[in-house]
Every structure is written in C-alpha cells, then in structure tokens.
Amino acid sequence: MNECNWEVVEGFSSPREYERFSAWITEQVKSGITEQTPVQDSYAGPGFEEKWFKCIVSNETWRLVSPQAPFKGYWGPV
C-alpha cells in the first residue's frame, strides 16, 4: 500500500467491479489527490485500454488496464 492507500489489483472479479474502481479513481482525480498522466509506454500492448495515474503525495505512478477477456484487468505501479 502506498501513501494514497492504493493496493495492487491483479484482476477485477467482474466488469462491475472494474466500473466501480474506475469511478473511484476518477473521484480521486477530481478531489486533487491523484492526477491522470499520459501513458509513456503501454505495457499492456495494443488493443488494451491503459491509463496512468500519479499519487500526488508520494509521486508514484500507477497504471489501470481495463479487462478484456480472458484478461481480467490490472491496477499496479508502473
């Protein structure tokens, strides 16, 4: 866990869980705790939606990769 209380998600259990997580991280951006940053090098590869977010407090950058069957998505440090 980092200073923004983020924990690695190795896979979302359902599309709904991913949607809830996306809404939560969007709220963190709106509140100024987090900022979305441009993806420098996509680790997920072509065809996967990947977004990067920076924790303002710790300056860590994490990436959110959307699920695409059979891949269940990912949230973790860059």
mmCIF file of N, CA and C in Angstrom:
data_model
loop_
_atom_site.group_PDB
_atom_site.id
_atom_site.type_symbol
_atom_site.label_atom_id
_atom_site.label_comp_id
_atom_site.label_asym_id
_atom_site.label_seq_id
_atom_site.Cartn_x
_atom_site.Cartn_y
_atom_site.Cartn_z
ATOM 1 N N MET A 1 0.850 -1.177 0.000
ATOM 2 C CA MET A 1 0.000 0.000 0.000
ATOM 3 C C MET A 1 0.897 1.242 0.000
ATOM 4 N N ASN A 2 0.497 2.249 -0.770
ATOM 5 C CA ASN A 2 1.283 3.476 -0.802
ATOM 6 C C ASN A 2 0.590 4.578 0.000
ATOM 7 N N GLU A 3 1.103 5.794 -0.100
ATOM 8 C CA GLU A 3 0.556 6.900 0.688
ATOM 9 C C GLU A 3 -0.840 7.320 0.244
ATOM 10 N N CYS A 4 -1.255 6.918 -0.935
ATOM 11 C CA CYS A 4 -2.626 7.173 -1.398
ATOM 12 C C CYS A 4 -3.553 6.004 -1.062
ATOM 13 N N ASN A 5 -3.046 5.036 -0.290
ATOM 14 C CA ASN A 5 -3.801 3.837 0.099
ATOM 15 C C ASN A 5 -4.191 2.981 -1.100
ATOM 16 N N TRP A 6 -3.319 2.920 -2.081
ATOM 17 C CA TRP A 6 -3.549 2.086 -3.259
ATOM 18 C C TRP A 6 -2.950 0.710 -3.029
ATOM 19 N N GLU A 7 -3.664 -0.307 -3.440
ATOM 20 C CA GLU A 7 -3.187 -1.684 -3.385
ATOM 21 C C GLU A 7 -3.293 -2.298 -4.773
ATOM 22 N N VAL A 8 -2.365 -3.168 -5.092
ATOM 23 C CA VAL A 8 -2.353 -3.828 -6.395
ATOM 24 C C VAL A 8 -3.618 -4.677 -6.561
ATOM 25 N N VAL A 9 -4.203 -4.585 -7.753
ATOM 26 C CA VAL A 9 -5.325 -5.442 -8.142
ATOM 27 C C VAL A 9 -4.835 -6.274 -9.323
ATOM 28 N N GLU A 10 -4.689 -7.563 -9.114
ATOM 29 C CA GLU A 10 -4.175 -8.464 -10.155
ATOM 30 C C GLU A 10 -5.243 -8.859 -11.162
ATOM 31 N N GLY A 11 -6.479 -8.550 -10.877
ATOM 32 C CA GLY A 11 -7.583 -8.858 -11.785
ATOM 33 C C GLY A 11 -8.895 -8.481 -11.124
ATOM 34 N N PHE A 12 -9.784 -7.850 -11.876
ATOM 35 C CA PHE A 12 -11.088 -7.463 -11.349
ATOM 36 C C PHE A 12 -12.030 -8.662 -11.454
ATOM 37 N N SER A 13 -12.844 -8.860 -10.431
ATOM 38 C CA SER A 13 -13.699 -10.052 -10.378
ATOM 39 C C SER A 13 -14.887 -9.985 -11.332
ATOM 40 N N SER A 14 -15.217 -8.767 -11.785
ATOM 41 C CA SER A 14 -16.354 -8.616 -12.696
ATOM 42 C C SER A 14 -16.234 -7.274 -13.416
ATOM 43 N N PRO A 15 -16.954 -7.104 -14.517
ATOM 44 C CA PRO A 15 -16.973 -5.790 -15.174
ATOM 45 C C PRO A 15 -17.487 -4.698 -14.233
ATOM 46 N N ARG A 16 -18.450 -5.043 -13.390
ATOM 47 C CA ARG A 16 -18.999 -4.068 -12.435
ATOM 48 C C ARG A 16 -17.928 -3.615 -11.438
ATOM 49 N N GLU A 17 -17.096 -4.525 -10.970
ATOM 50 C CA GLU A 17 -16.023 -4.137 -10.045
ATOM 51 C C GLU A 17 -15.068 -3.163 -10.732
ATOM 52 N N TYR A 18 -14.745 -3.422 -11.987
ATOM 53 C CA TYR A 18 -13.877 -2.509 -12.737
ATOM 54 C C TYR A 18 -14.542 -1.139 -12.887
ATOM 55 N N GLU A 19 -15.829 -1.108 -13.190
ATOM 56 C CA GLU A 19 -16.553 0.161 -13.319
ATOM 57 C C GLU A 19 -16.539 0.941 -12.011
ATOM 58 N N ARG A 20 -16.754 0.262 -10.898
ATOM 59 C CA ARG A 20 -16.714 0.930 -9.585
ATOM 60 C C ARG A 20 -15.321 1.478 -9.302
ATOM 61 N N PHE A 21 -14.298 0.691 -9.634
ATOM 62 C CA PHE A 21 -12.930 1.149 -9.417
ATOM 63 C C PHE A 21 -12.634 2.378 -10.276
ATOM 64 N N SER A 22 -13.048 2.340 -11.539
ATOM 65 C CA SER A 22 -12.832 3.477 -12.443
ATOM 66 C C SER A 22 -13.514 4.738 -11.911
ATOM 67 N N ALA A 23 -14.729 4.591 -11.396
ATOM 68 C CA ALA A 23 -15.443 5.731 -10.814
ATOM 69 C C ALA A 23 -14.703 6.259 -9.589
ATOM 70 N N TRP A 24 -14.168 5.354 -8.771
ATOM 71 C CA TRP A 24 -13.434 5.754 -7.565
ATOM 72 C C TRP A 24 -12.169 6.535 -7.925
ATOM 73 N N ILE A 25 -11.397 6.039 -8.902
ATOM 74 C CA ILE A 25 -10.156 6.732 -9.258
ATOM 75 C C ILE A 25 -10.467 8.072 -9.918
ATOM 76 N N THR A 26 -11.566 8.159 -10.660
ATOM 77 C CA THR A 26 -11.995 9.429 -11.254
ATOM 78 C C THR A 26 -12.311 10.442 -10.156
ATOM 79 N N GLU A 27 -12.946 10.000 -9.081
ATOM 80 C CA GLU A 27 -13.231 10.886 -7.946
ATOM 81 C C GLU A 27 -11.945 11.337 -7.266
ATOM 82 N N GLN A 28 -10.941 10.466 -7.191
ATOM 83 C CA GLN A 28 -9.655 10.869 -6.613
ATOM 84 C C GLN A 28 -9.008 11.962 -7.464
ATOM 85 N N VAL A 29 -9.150 11.866 -8.771
ATOM 86 C CA VAL A 29 -8.610 12.901 -9.665
ATOM 87 C C VAL A 29 -9.356 14.213 -9.434
ATOM 88 N N LYS A 30 -10.680 14.161 -9.382
ATOM 89 C CA LYS A 30 -11.496 15.369 -9.175
ATOM 90 C C LYS A 30 -11.178 16.046 -7.848
ATOM 91 N N SER A 31 -10.867 15.253 -6.822
ATOM 92 C CA SER A 31 -10.589 15.817 -5.498
ATOM 93 C C SER A 31 -9.155 16.318 -5.348
ATOM 94 N N GLY A 32 -8.303 16.052 -6.353
ATOM 95 C CA GLY A 32 -6.933 16.551 -6.306
ATOM 96 C C GLY A 32 -5.940 15.643 -5.609
ATOM 97 N N ILE A 33 -6.364 14.471 -5.187
ATOM 98 C CA ILE A 33 -5.473 13.515 -4.531
ATOM 99 C C ILE A 33 -4.562 12.854 -5.556
ATOM 100 N N THR A 34 -5.091 12.718 -6.758
ATOM 101 C CA THR A 34 -4.449 11.983 -7.841
ATOM 102 C C THR A 34 -4.529 12.812 -9.108
ATOM 103 N N GLU A 35 -3.588 12.617 -10.017
ATOM 104 C CA GLU A 35 -3.735 13.224 -11.340
ATOM 105 C C GLU A 35 -3.495 12.165 -12.407
ATOM 106 N N GLN A 36 -4.261 12.274 -13.489
ATOM 107 C CA GLN A 36 -4.057 11.359 -14.607
ATOM 108 C C GLN A 36 -2.907 11.897 -15.437
ATOM 109 N N THR A 37 -2.006 11.018 -15.833
ATOM 110 C CA THR A 37 -0.840 11.412 -16.616
ATOM 111 C C THR A 37 -0.830 10.636 -17.932
ATOM 112 N N PRO A 38 -0.151 11.163 -18.938
ATOM 113 C CA PRO A 38 -0.094 10.445 -20.215
ATOM 114 C C PRO A 38 0.644 9.112 -20.073
ATOM 115 N N VAL A 39 0.178 8.125 -20.797
ATOM 116 C CA VAL A 39 0.849 6.823 -20.830
ATOM 117 C C VAL A 39 2.138 6.990 -21.625
ATOM 118 N N GLN A 40 3.274 6.695 -20.991
ATOM 119 C CA GLN A 40 4.572 6.842 -21.655
ATOM 120 C C GLN A 40 4.856 5.671 -22.587
ATOM 121 N N ASP A 41 4.770 4.471 -22.066
ATOM 122 C CA ASP A 41 4.960 3.234 -22.830
ATOM 123 C C ASP A 41 3.915 2.248 -22.345
ATOM 124 N N SER A 42 3.016 1.871 -23.210
ATOM 125 C CA SER A 42 1.961 0.939 -22.816
ATOM 126 C C SER A 42 2.555 -0.444 -22.583
ATOM 127 N N TYR A 43 2.414 -0.927 -21.354
ATOM 128 C CA TYR A 43 2.889 -2.263 -21.016
ATOM 129 C C TYR A 43 1.858 -3.318 -21.403
ATOM 130 N N ALA A 44 0.617 -2.889 -21.561
ATOM 131 C CA ALA A 44 -0.460 -3.836 -21.833
ATOM 132 C C ALA A 44 -0.463 -4.316 -23.278
ATOM 133 N N GLY A 45 0.036 -3.505 -24.169
ATOM 134 C CA GLY A 45 0.068 -3.895 -25.574
ATOM 135 C C GLY A 45 -1.115 -3.337 -26.342
ATOM 136 N N PRO A 46 -1.081 -3.495 -27.654
ATOM 137 C CA PRO A 46 -2.151 -2.951 -28.488
ATOM 138 C C PRO A 46 -3.493 -3.632 -28.193
ATOM 139 N N GLY A 47 -4.545 -2.849 -28.276
ATOM 140 C CA GLY A 47 -5.879 -3.392 -28.047
ATOM 141 C C GLY A 47 -6.364 -3.296 -26.616
ATOM 142 N N PHE A 48 -5.481 -2.922 -25.692
ATOM 143 C CA PHE A 48 -5.873 -2.775 -24.295
ATOM 144 C C PHE A 48 -5.930 -1.297 -23.934
ATOM 145 N N GLU A 49 -6.982 -0.909 -23.233
ATOM 146 C CA GLU A 49 -7.084 0.459 -22.741
ATOM 147 C C GLU A 49 -6.249 0.562 -21.467
ATOM 148 N N GLU A 50 -5.301 1.487 -21.464
ATOM 149 C CA GLU A 50 -4.411 1.668 -20.313
ATOM 150 C C GLU A 50 -4.364 3.146 -19.959
ATOM 151 N N LYS A 51 -4.527 3.451 -18.672
ATOM 152 C CA LYS A 51 -4.442 4.825 -18.172
ATOM 153 C C LYS A 51 -3.455 4.849 -17.014
ATOM 154 N N TRP A 52 -2.733 5.958 -16.900
ATOM 155 C CA TRP A 52 -1.775 6.115 -15.807
ATOM 156 C C TRP A 52 -2.251 7.214 -14.868
ATOM 157 N N PHE A 53 -1.993 7.002 -13.568
ATOM 158 C CA PHE A 53 -2.382 7.948 -12.532
ATOM 159 C C PHE A 53 -1.215 8.146 -11.572
ATOM 160 N N LYS A 54 -1.040 9.388 -11.137
ATOM 161 C CA LYS A 54 0.046 9.705 -10.206
ATOM 162 C C LYS A 54 -0.536 10.096 -8.858
ATOM 163 N N CYS A 55 -0.034 9.466 -7.806
ATOM 164 C CA CYS A 55 -0.375 9.836 -6.431
ATOM 165 C C CYS A 55 0.383 11.123 -6.117
ATOM 166 N N ILE A 56 -0.330 12.187 -5.821
ATOM 167 C CA ILE A 56 0.300 13.489 -5.574
ATOM 168 C C ILE A 56 1.228 13.433 -4.358
ATOM 169 N N VAL A 57 0.812 12.742 -3.305
ATOM 170 C CA VAL A 57 1.580 12.699 -2.055
ATOM 171 C C VAL A 57 2.914 11.977 -2.231
ATOM 172 N N SER A 58 2.894 10.815 -2.874
ATOM 173 C CA SER A 58 4.110 10.002 -2.975
ATOM 174 C C SER A 58 4.836 10.148 -4.310
ATOM 175 N N ASN A 59 4.172 10.771 -5.276
ATOM 176 C CA ASN A 59 4.717 10.946 -6.627
ATOM 177 C C ASN A 59 4.869 9.620 -7.379
ATOM 178 N N GLU A 60 4.199 8.565 -6.904
ATOM 179 C CA GLU A 60 4.223 7.267 -7.585
ATOM 180 C C GLU A 60 3.231 7.274 -8.739
ATOM 181 N N THR A 61 3.588 6.610 -9.826
ATOM 182 C CA THR A 61 2.680 6.458 -10.958
ATOM 183 C C THR A 61 2.235 5.007 -11.047
ATOM 184 N N TRP A 62 0.918 4.835 -11.143
ATOM 185 C CA TRP A 62 0.320 3.510 -11.269
ATOM 186 C C TRP A 62 -0.462 3.457 -12.565
ATOM 187 N N ARG A 63 -0.726 2.231 -13.029
ATOM 188 C CA ARG A 63 -1.454 2.079 -14.280
ATOM 189 C C ARG A 63 -2.707 1.244 -14.086
ATOM 190 N N LEU A 64 -3.735 1.621 -14.824
ATOM 191 C CA LEU A 64 -5.008 0.910 -14.812
ATOM 192 C C LEU A 64 -5.230 0.355 -16.207
ATOM 193 N N VAL A 65 -5.351 -0.958 -16.295
ATOM 194 C CA VAL A 65 -5.585 -1.623 -17.575
ATOM 195 C C VAL A 65 -6.970 -2.259 -17.514
ATOM 196 N N SER A 66 -7.791 -1.913 -18.494
ATOM 197 C CA SER A 66 -9.162 -2.425 -18.492
ATOM 198 C C SER A 66 -9.196 -3.910 -18.833
ATOM 199 N N PRO A 67 -10.181 -4.615 -18.276
ATOM 200 C CA PRO A 67 -10.321 -6.034 -18.580
ATOM 201 C C PRO A 67 -10.710 -6.258 -20.042
ATOM 202 N N GLN A 68 -10.219 -7.327 -20.581
ATOM 203 C CA GLN A 68 -10.594 -7.774 -21.919
ATOM 204 C C GLN A 68 -10.403 -9.289 -21.914
ATOM 205 N N ALA A 69 -11.510 -10.012 -21.928
ATOM 206 C CA ALA A 69 -11.475 -11.471 -21.747
ATOM 207 C C ALA A 69 -10.428 -12.131 -22.636
ATOM 208 N N PRO A 70 -9.678 -13.060 -22.072
ATOM 209 C CA PRO A 70 -9.769 -13.626 -20.725
ATOM 210 C C PRO A 70 -9.006 -12.815 -19.670
ATOM 211 N N PHE A 71 -8.301 -11.735 -20.077
ATOM 212 C CA PHE A 71 -7.562 -10.881 -19.145
ATOM 213 C C PHE A 71 -8.553 -10.125 -18.263
ATOM 214 N N LYS A 72 -8.311 -10.107 -16.954
ATOM 215 C CA LYS A 72 -9.259 -9.524 -16.007
ATOM 216 C C LYS A 72 -8.910 -8.113 -15.562
ATOM 217 N N GLY A 73 -7.924 -7.499 -16.213
ATOM 218 C CA GLY A 73 -7.551 -6.136 -15.852
ATOM 219 C C GLY A 73 -6.423 -6.107 -14.838
ATOM 220 N N TYR A 74 -5.940 -4.896 -14.575
ATOM 221 C CA TYR A 74 -4.808 -4.745 -13.659
ATOM 222 C C TYR A 74 -4.767 -3.320 -13.131
ATOM 223 N N TRP A 75 -4.359 -3.179 -11.872
ATOM 224 C CA TRP A 75 -4.068 -1.895 -11.247
ATOM 225 C C TRP A 75 -2.806 -2.097 -10.435
ATOM 226 N N GLY A 76 -1.740 -1.355 -10.774
ATOM 227 C CA GLY A 76 -0.496 -1.507 -10.040
ATOM 228 C C GLY A 76 0.534 -0.496 -10.489
ATOM 229 N N PRO A 77 1.675 -0.468 -9.809
ATOM 230 C CA PRO A 77 2.705 0.518 -10.118
ATOM 231 C C PRO A 77 3.315 0.309 -11.500
ATOM 232 N N VAL A 78 3.727 1.417 -12.084
ATOM 233 C CA VAL A 78 4.413 1.379 -13.385
ATOM 234 C C VAL A 78 5.815 0.879 -13.150
#
